[in-house]
Amino acid sequence: MENSPVVLPPEQLAITLVEPDVSYRRRAVQQLLPYSRLPVTHDPQLPTDLELSFHLILCNHVLYYVPDLRQTPRQLLQARHPQGLFLAERTSFVKCGRWVLAG
């Protein structure tokens, strides 16, 4: 039995974006608008009061921005819906100070 992909219609899809760079964030919001009829929530940093339950958390070359590389993934996983997915991509490791960061 194959798993069917989950497809949410635009009127049900809520998108939350975290991007520290204001110009990238504005551009990303504009690119995401066609996928949802709801406003795209966006912040320059991860909110500290994550009470939402996300069905998909996507980190694409962004973990090097976070000030606490151990705590941030924990916060994201706690905000993940029980059937949700957490996807993070890295292409190489870059040693920067005392941190080993995905870059």
Short mmCIF file of C-alpha atoms in Angstrom, two decimals:
data_model
loop_
_atom_site.label_atom_id
_atom_site.label_comp_id
_atom_site.label_asym_id
_atom_site.label_seq_id
_atom_site.Cartn_x
_atom_site.Cartn_y
_atom_site.Cartn_z
CA MET A 1 0.00 0.00 0.00
CA GLU A 2 1.48 3.32 -1.06
CA ASN A 3 1.37 6.44 1.08
CA SER A 4 -0.59 9.20 -0.57
CA PRO A 5 0.96 12.66 -0.45
CA VAL A 6 -0.70 15.18 1.81
CA VAL A 7 -2.03 18.05 -0.25
CA LEU A 8 -3.60 21.01 1.46
CA PRO A 9 -5.71 23.42 -0.54
CA PRO A 10 -4.49 27.04 -0.40
CA GLU A 11 -7.38 28.04 1.87
CA GLN A 12 -6.14 25.57 4.52
CA LEU A 13 -2.37 25.98 4.21
CA ALA A 14 -0.79 28.23 6.86
CA ILE A 15 2.84 29.15 6.15
CA THR A 16 5.31 30.46 8.74
CA LEU A 17 8.68 31.75 7.52
CA VAL A 18 11.79 32.54 9.56
CA GLU A 19 14.50 34.43 7.68
CA PRO A 20 16.96 36.85 9.31
CA ASP A 21 17.77 38.83 6.16
CA VAL A 22 14.99 41.33 5.49
CA SER A 23 15.43 41.39 1.70
CA TYR A 24 15.42 37.58 1.43
CA ARG A 25 12.44 37.43 3.78
CA ARG A 26 10.41 39.90 1.70
CA ARG A 27 11.22 38.01 -1.49
CA ALA A 28 10.39 34.65 0.09
CA VAL A 29 7.04 35.93 1.36
CA GLN A 30 6.15 37.11 -2.15
CA GLN A 31 7.13 33.74 -3.61
CA LEU A 32 5.06 31.83 -1.02
CA LEU A 33 1.87 33.91 -1.33
CA PRO A 34 0.41 31.93 -4.27
CA TYR A 35 0.43 28.72 -2.20
CA SER A 36 -1.83 29.96 0.58
CA ARG A 37 -4.90 32.15 0.85
CA LEU A 38 -3.90 32.90 4.46
CA PRO A 39 -1.33 35.59 5.30
CA VAL A 40 2.26 34.30 5.42
CA THR A 41 3.54 34.71 8.97
CA HIS A 42 7.18 35.80 8.98
CA ASP A 43 9.83 36.69 11.54
CA PRO A 44 13.54 37.50 11.49
CA GLN A 45 14.22 34.88 14.16
CA LEU A 46 12.66 31.80 15.68
CA PRO A 47 9.90 32.84 18.11
CA THR A 48 10.61 31.80 21.69
CA ASP A 49 6.98 30.86 22.38
CA LEU A 50 6.49 28.12 19.81
CA GLU A 51 3.07 26.76 20.70
CA LEU A 52 2.15 25.94 17.12
CA SER A 53 2.19 22.43 15.75
CA PHE A 54 3.92 22.38 12.36
CA HIS A 55 3.32 19.61 9.84
CA LEU A 56 6.49 20.44 7.91
CA ILE A 57 9.62 22.17 9.15
CA LEU A 58 12.14 22.81 6.38
CA CYS A 59 15.65 24.08 7.13
CA ASN A 60 17.54 24.70 3.91
CA HIS A 61 21.03 26.10 4.51
CA VAL A 62 19.88 28.17 7.49
CA LEU A 63 21.16 26.48 10.64
CA TYR A 64 24.41 28.46 10.50
CA TYR A 65 22.34 31.56 11.41
CA VAL A 66 21.16 30.25 14.75
CA PRO A 67 22.94 31.42 17.92
CA ASP A 68 22.48 28.08 19.74
CA LEU A 69 22.95 25.14 17.40
CA ARG A 70 22.07 22.60 20.08
CA GLN A 71 18.87 24.24 21.35
CA THR A 72 17.30 25.41 18.08
CA PRO A 73 16.74 21.96 16.54
CA ARG A 74 15.26 20.83 19.87
CA GLN A 75 12.82 23.78 19.80
CA LEU A 76 11.87 22.97 16.22
CA LEU A 77 11.28 19.30 16.99
CA GLN A 78 9.11 20.23 19.98
CA ALA A 79 7.00 22.43 17.68
CA ARG A 80 6.58 19.59 15.17
CA HIS A 81 3.17 17.96 14.84
CA PRO A 82 3.21 14.27 15.93
CA GLN A 83 2.85 13.20 12.27
CA GLY A 84 4.97 16.11 10.99
CA LEU A 85 8.29 16.08 9.20
CA PHE A 86 11.54 17.90 10.00
CA LEU A 87 13.78 18.24 6.97
CA ALA A 88 17.23 19.85 7.17
CA GLU A 89 19.79 20.03 4.39
CA ARG A 90 23.51 20.49 4.57
CA THR A 91 26.06 20.24 1.80
CA SER A 92 29.27 20.44 3.79
CA PHE A 93 30.60 21.10 7.25
CA VAL A 94 32.42 24.35 7.88
CA LYS A 95 34.35 24.80 11.09
CA CYS A 96 33.72 28.28 12.46
CA GLY A 97 35.19 29.12 15.86
CA ARG A 98 34.13 26.47 18.34
CA TRP A 99 31.08 25.44 16.26
CA VAL A 100 30.84 22.90 13.50
CA LEU A 101 28.08 24.25 11.31
CA ALA A 102 26.17 22.90 8.35
CA GLY A 103 26.77 25.26 5.45
#
